[in-house]
Short mmCIF file of C-alpha atoms and ligand atoms in Angstrom, two decimals:
data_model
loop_
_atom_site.label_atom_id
_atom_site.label_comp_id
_atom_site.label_asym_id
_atom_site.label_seq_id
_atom_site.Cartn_x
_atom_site.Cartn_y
_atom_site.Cartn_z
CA UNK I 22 -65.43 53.50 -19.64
CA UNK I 23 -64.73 50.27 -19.83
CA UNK I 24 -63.36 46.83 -17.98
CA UNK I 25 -59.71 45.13 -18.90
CA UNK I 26 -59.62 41.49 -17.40
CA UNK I 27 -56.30 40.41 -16.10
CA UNK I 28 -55.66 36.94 -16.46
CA UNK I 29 -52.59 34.76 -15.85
CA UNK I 30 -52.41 30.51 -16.16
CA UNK I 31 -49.95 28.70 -13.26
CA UNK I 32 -49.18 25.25 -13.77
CA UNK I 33 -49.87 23.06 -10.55
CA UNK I 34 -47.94 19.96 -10.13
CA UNK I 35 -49.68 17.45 -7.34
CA UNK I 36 -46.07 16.53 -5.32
CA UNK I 37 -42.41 16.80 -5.97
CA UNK I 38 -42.39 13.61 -7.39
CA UNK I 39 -44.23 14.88 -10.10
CA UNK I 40 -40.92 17.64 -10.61
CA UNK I 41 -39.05 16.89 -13.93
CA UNK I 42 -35.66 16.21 -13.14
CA UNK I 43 -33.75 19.52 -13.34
CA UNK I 44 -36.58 21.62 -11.01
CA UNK I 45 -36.72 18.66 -8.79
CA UNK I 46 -32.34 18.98 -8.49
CA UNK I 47 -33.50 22.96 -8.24
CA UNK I 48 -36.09 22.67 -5.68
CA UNK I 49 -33.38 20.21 -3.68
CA UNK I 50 -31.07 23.23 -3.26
CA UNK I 51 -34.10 25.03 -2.21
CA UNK I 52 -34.97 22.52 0.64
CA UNK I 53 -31.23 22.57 1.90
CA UNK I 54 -30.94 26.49 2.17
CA UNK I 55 -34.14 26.91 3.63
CA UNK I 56 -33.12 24.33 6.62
CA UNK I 57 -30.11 27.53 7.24
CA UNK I 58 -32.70 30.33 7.50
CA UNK I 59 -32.10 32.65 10.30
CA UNK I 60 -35.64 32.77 11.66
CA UNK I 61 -36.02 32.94 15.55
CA UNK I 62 -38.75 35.21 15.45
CA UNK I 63 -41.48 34.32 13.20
CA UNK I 64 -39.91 30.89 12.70
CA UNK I 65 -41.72 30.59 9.30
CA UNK I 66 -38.17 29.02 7.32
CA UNK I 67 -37.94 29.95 3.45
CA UNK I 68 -35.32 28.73 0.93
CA UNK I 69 -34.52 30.01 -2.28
CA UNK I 70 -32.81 28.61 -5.63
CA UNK I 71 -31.51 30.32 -8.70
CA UNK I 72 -30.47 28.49 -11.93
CA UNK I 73 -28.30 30.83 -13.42
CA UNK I 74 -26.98 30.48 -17.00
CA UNK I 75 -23.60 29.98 -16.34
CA UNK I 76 -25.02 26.80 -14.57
CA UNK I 77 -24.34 28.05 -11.67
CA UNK I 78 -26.86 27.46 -8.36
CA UNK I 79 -27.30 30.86 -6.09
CA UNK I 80 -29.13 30.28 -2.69
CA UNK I 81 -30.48 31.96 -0.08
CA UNK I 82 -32.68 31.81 3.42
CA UNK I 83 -34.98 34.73 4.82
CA UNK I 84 -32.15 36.69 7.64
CA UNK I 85 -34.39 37.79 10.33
CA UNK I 86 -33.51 41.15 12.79
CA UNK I 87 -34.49 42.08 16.23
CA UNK I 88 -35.39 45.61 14.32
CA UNK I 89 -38.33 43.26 12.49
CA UNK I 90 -37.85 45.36 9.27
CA UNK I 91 -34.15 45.21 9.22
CA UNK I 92 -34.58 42.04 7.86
CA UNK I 93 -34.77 40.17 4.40
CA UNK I 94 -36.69 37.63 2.80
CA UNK I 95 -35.24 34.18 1.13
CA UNK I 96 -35.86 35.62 -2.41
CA UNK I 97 -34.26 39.01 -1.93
CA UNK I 98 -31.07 37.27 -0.64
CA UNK I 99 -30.83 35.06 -3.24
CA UNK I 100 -31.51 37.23 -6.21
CA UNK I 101 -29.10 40.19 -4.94
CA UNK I 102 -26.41 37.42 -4.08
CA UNK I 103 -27.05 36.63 -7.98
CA UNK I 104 -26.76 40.19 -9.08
CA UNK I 105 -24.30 40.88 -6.91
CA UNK I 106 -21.93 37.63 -7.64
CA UNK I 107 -22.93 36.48 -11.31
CA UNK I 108 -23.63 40.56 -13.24
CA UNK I 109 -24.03 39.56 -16.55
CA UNK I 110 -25.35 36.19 -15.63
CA UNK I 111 -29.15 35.64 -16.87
CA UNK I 112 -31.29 33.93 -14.42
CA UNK I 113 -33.52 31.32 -15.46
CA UNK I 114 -35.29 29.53 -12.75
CA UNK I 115 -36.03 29.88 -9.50
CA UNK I 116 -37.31 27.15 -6.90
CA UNK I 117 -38.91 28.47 -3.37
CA UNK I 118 -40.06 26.29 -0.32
CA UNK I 119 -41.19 27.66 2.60
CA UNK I 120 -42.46 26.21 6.45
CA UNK I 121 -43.27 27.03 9.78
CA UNK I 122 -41.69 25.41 12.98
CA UNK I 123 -45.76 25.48 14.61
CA UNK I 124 -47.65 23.93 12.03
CA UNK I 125 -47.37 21.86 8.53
CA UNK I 126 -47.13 24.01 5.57
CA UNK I 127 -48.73 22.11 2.75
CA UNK I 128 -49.94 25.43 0.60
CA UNK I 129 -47.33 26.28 -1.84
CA UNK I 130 -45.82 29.76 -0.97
CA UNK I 131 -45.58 32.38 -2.83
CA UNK I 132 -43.20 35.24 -3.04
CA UNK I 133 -44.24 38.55 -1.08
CA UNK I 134 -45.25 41.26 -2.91
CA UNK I 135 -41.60 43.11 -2.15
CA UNK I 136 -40.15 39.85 -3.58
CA UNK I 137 -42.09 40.13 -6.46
CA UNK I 138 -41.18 43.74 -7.31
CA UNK I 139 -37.45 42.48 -6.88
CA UNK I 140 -37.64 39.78 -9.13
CA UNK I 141 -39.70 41.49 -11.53
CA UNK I 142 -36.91 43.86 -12.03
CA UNK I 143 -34.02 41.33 -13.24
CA UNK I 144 -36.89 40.07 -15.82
CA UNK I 145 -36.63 43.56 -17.19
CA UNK I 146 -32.94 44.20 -16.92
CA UNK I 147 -32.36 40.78 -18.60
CA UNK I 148 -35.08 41.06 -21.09
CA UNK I 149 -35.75 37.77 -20.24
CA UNK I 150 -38.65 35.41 -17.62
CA UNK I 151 -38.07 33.99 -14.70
CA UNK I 152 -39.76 30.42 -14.20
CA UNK I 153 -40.88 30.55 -10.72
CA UNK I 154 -41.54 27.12 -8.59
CA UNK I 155 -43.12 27.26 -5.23
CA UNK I 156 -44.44 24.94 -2.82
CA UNK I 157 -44.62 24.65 0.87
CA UNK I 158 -42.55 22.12 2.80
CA UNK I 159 -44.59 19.07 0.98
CA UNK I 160 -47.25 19.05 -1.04
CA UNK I 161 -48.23 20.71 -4.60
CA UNK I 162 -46.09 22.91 -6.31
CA UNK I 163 -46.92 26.06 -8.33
CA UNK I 164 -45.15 26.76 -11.68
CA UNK I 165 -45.37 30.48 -13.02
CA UNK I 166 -43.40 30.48 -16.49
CA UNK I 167 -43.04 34.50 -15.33
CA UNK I 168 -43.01 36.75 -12.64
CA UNK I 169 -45.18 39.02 -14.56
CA UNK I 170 -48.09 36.61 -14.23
CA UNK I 171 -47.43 37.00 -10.42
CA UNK I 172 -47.22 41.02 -10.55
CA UNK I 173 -50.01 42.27 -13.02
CA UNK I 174 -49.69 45.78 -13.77
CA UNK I 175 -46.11 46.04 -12.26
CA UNK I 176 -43.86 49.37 -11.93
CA UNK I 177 -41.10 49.11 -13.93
CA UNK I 178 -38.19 51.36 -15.66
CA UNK I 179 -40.47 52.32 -18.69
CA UNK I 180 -42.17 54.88 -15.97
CA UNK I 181 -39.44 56.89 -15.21
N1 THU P 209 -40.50 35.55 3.91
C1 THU P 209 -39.68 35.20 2.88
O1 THU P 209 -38.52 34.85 3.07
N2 THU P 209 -40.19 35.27 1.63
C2 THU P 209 -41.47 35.65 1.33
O2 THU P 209 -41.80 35.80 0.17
C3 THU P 209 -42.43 35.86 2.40
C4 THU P 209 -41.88 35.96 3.76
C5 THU P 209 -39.95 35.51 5.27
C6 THU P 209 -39.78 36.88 5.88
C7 THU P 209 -39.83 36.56 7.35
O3 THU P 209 -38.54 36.18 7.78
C8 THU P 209 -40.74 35.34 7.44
O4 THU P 209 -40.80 34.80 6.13
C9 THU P 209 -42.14 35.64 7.91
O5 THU P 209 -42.73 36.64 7.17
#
C-alpha cells in the first residue's frame, strides 16, 4: 500500500487589469455573452469564450429549462458550438465569468464538474491543453494552463 499525492499549480491574477492583453480581449467576449444568458431560474449568469486557432471567438451563456435538467451550462454551449461549427479547429483558450442577480460574485468560478469532463475531452481529441481563465463578475482571476489540473484522475478514451 501506499499514498500518490495529486498536485496541480493555478496561476491567480489579483483583477482584470492585471489580464495581458489577448485574455483580457478574451475575457471581454466572456463578459458580453454572459450579459445574454438565459437564466430566470437560478439567475446565477455565466459567459463563456473560446480562442480558437483559426482566430476565431466561439461564445456561449448557460440556457436554462423549466425541466431544471433540460438545461445547459455556459461552457457546454460554447465548446459544442466550437465542435460543432469549427471540426478541425484546435481550441486554445478559454475565458469564463460568472454572477448572480442576488448578490456580488467576487470568487472566481469555476467550471462544474460536467463542464470539466466536456472540456477535458477536446484536450484529448486535439492532443492538445486548454488554458482555462475564470473569475467571477470582478475580482481575481484563476489561470489553469490545463483542464487536467482541474480534473485529476479523469475518464477518458484510453478506458474503453
Ligand atoms: N452553470 C454554468 O453555466 N457553468 C458552470 O460551470 C456551473 C453552473 C450554470 C448552470 C445553471 O444555469 C446556473 O449556472 C446555476 O447552476
Amino acid at each position: 500500500m501506499k499514498d500518490i499525492k495529486i498536485e496541480s499549480t493555478l496561476t491567480v491574477y489579483d483583477n482584470f487589469d492585471e489580464l495581458p492583453q489577448d485574455i483580457a480581449n478574451l475575457m471581454q467576449h466572456a463578459i458580453e455573452a454572459r450579459k445574454n444568458a438565459y437564466a430566470p431560474y437560478s439567475k446565477f449568469y455565466v459567459g463563456a469564450a473560446i480562442l480558437l486557432d483559426n482566430n476565431e471567438v466561439v461564445t456561449g451563456n448557460n440556457q436554462e429549462n423549466a425541466s431544471y435538467p433540460s438545461g445547459l451550462c455556459a461552457e457546454r454551449t460554447a465548446i459544442y458550438y466550437a465542435g460543432a461549427k469549427y471540426p478541425k479547429s484546435k481550441l486554445l483558450k478559454m475565458a469564463l465569468t460568472a454572477g448572480s442577480n442576488e448578490h456580488q460574485t467576487i470568487t472566481p468560478i469555476p467550471p462544474c464538474g460536467a463542464c470539466r469532463q466536456a472540456i477535458a475531452e477536446y484536450e484529448v481529441k486535439q492532443d492538445q491543453p486548454i488554458e482555462i481563465y475564470f473569475m467571477g463578475e470582478t475580482g481575481k482571476v484563476v489561470k489553469s494552463n490545463s483542464l487536467a489540473n482541474l480534473l485529476p484522475l479523469g475518464f477518458d478514451r484510453s478506458f474503453l
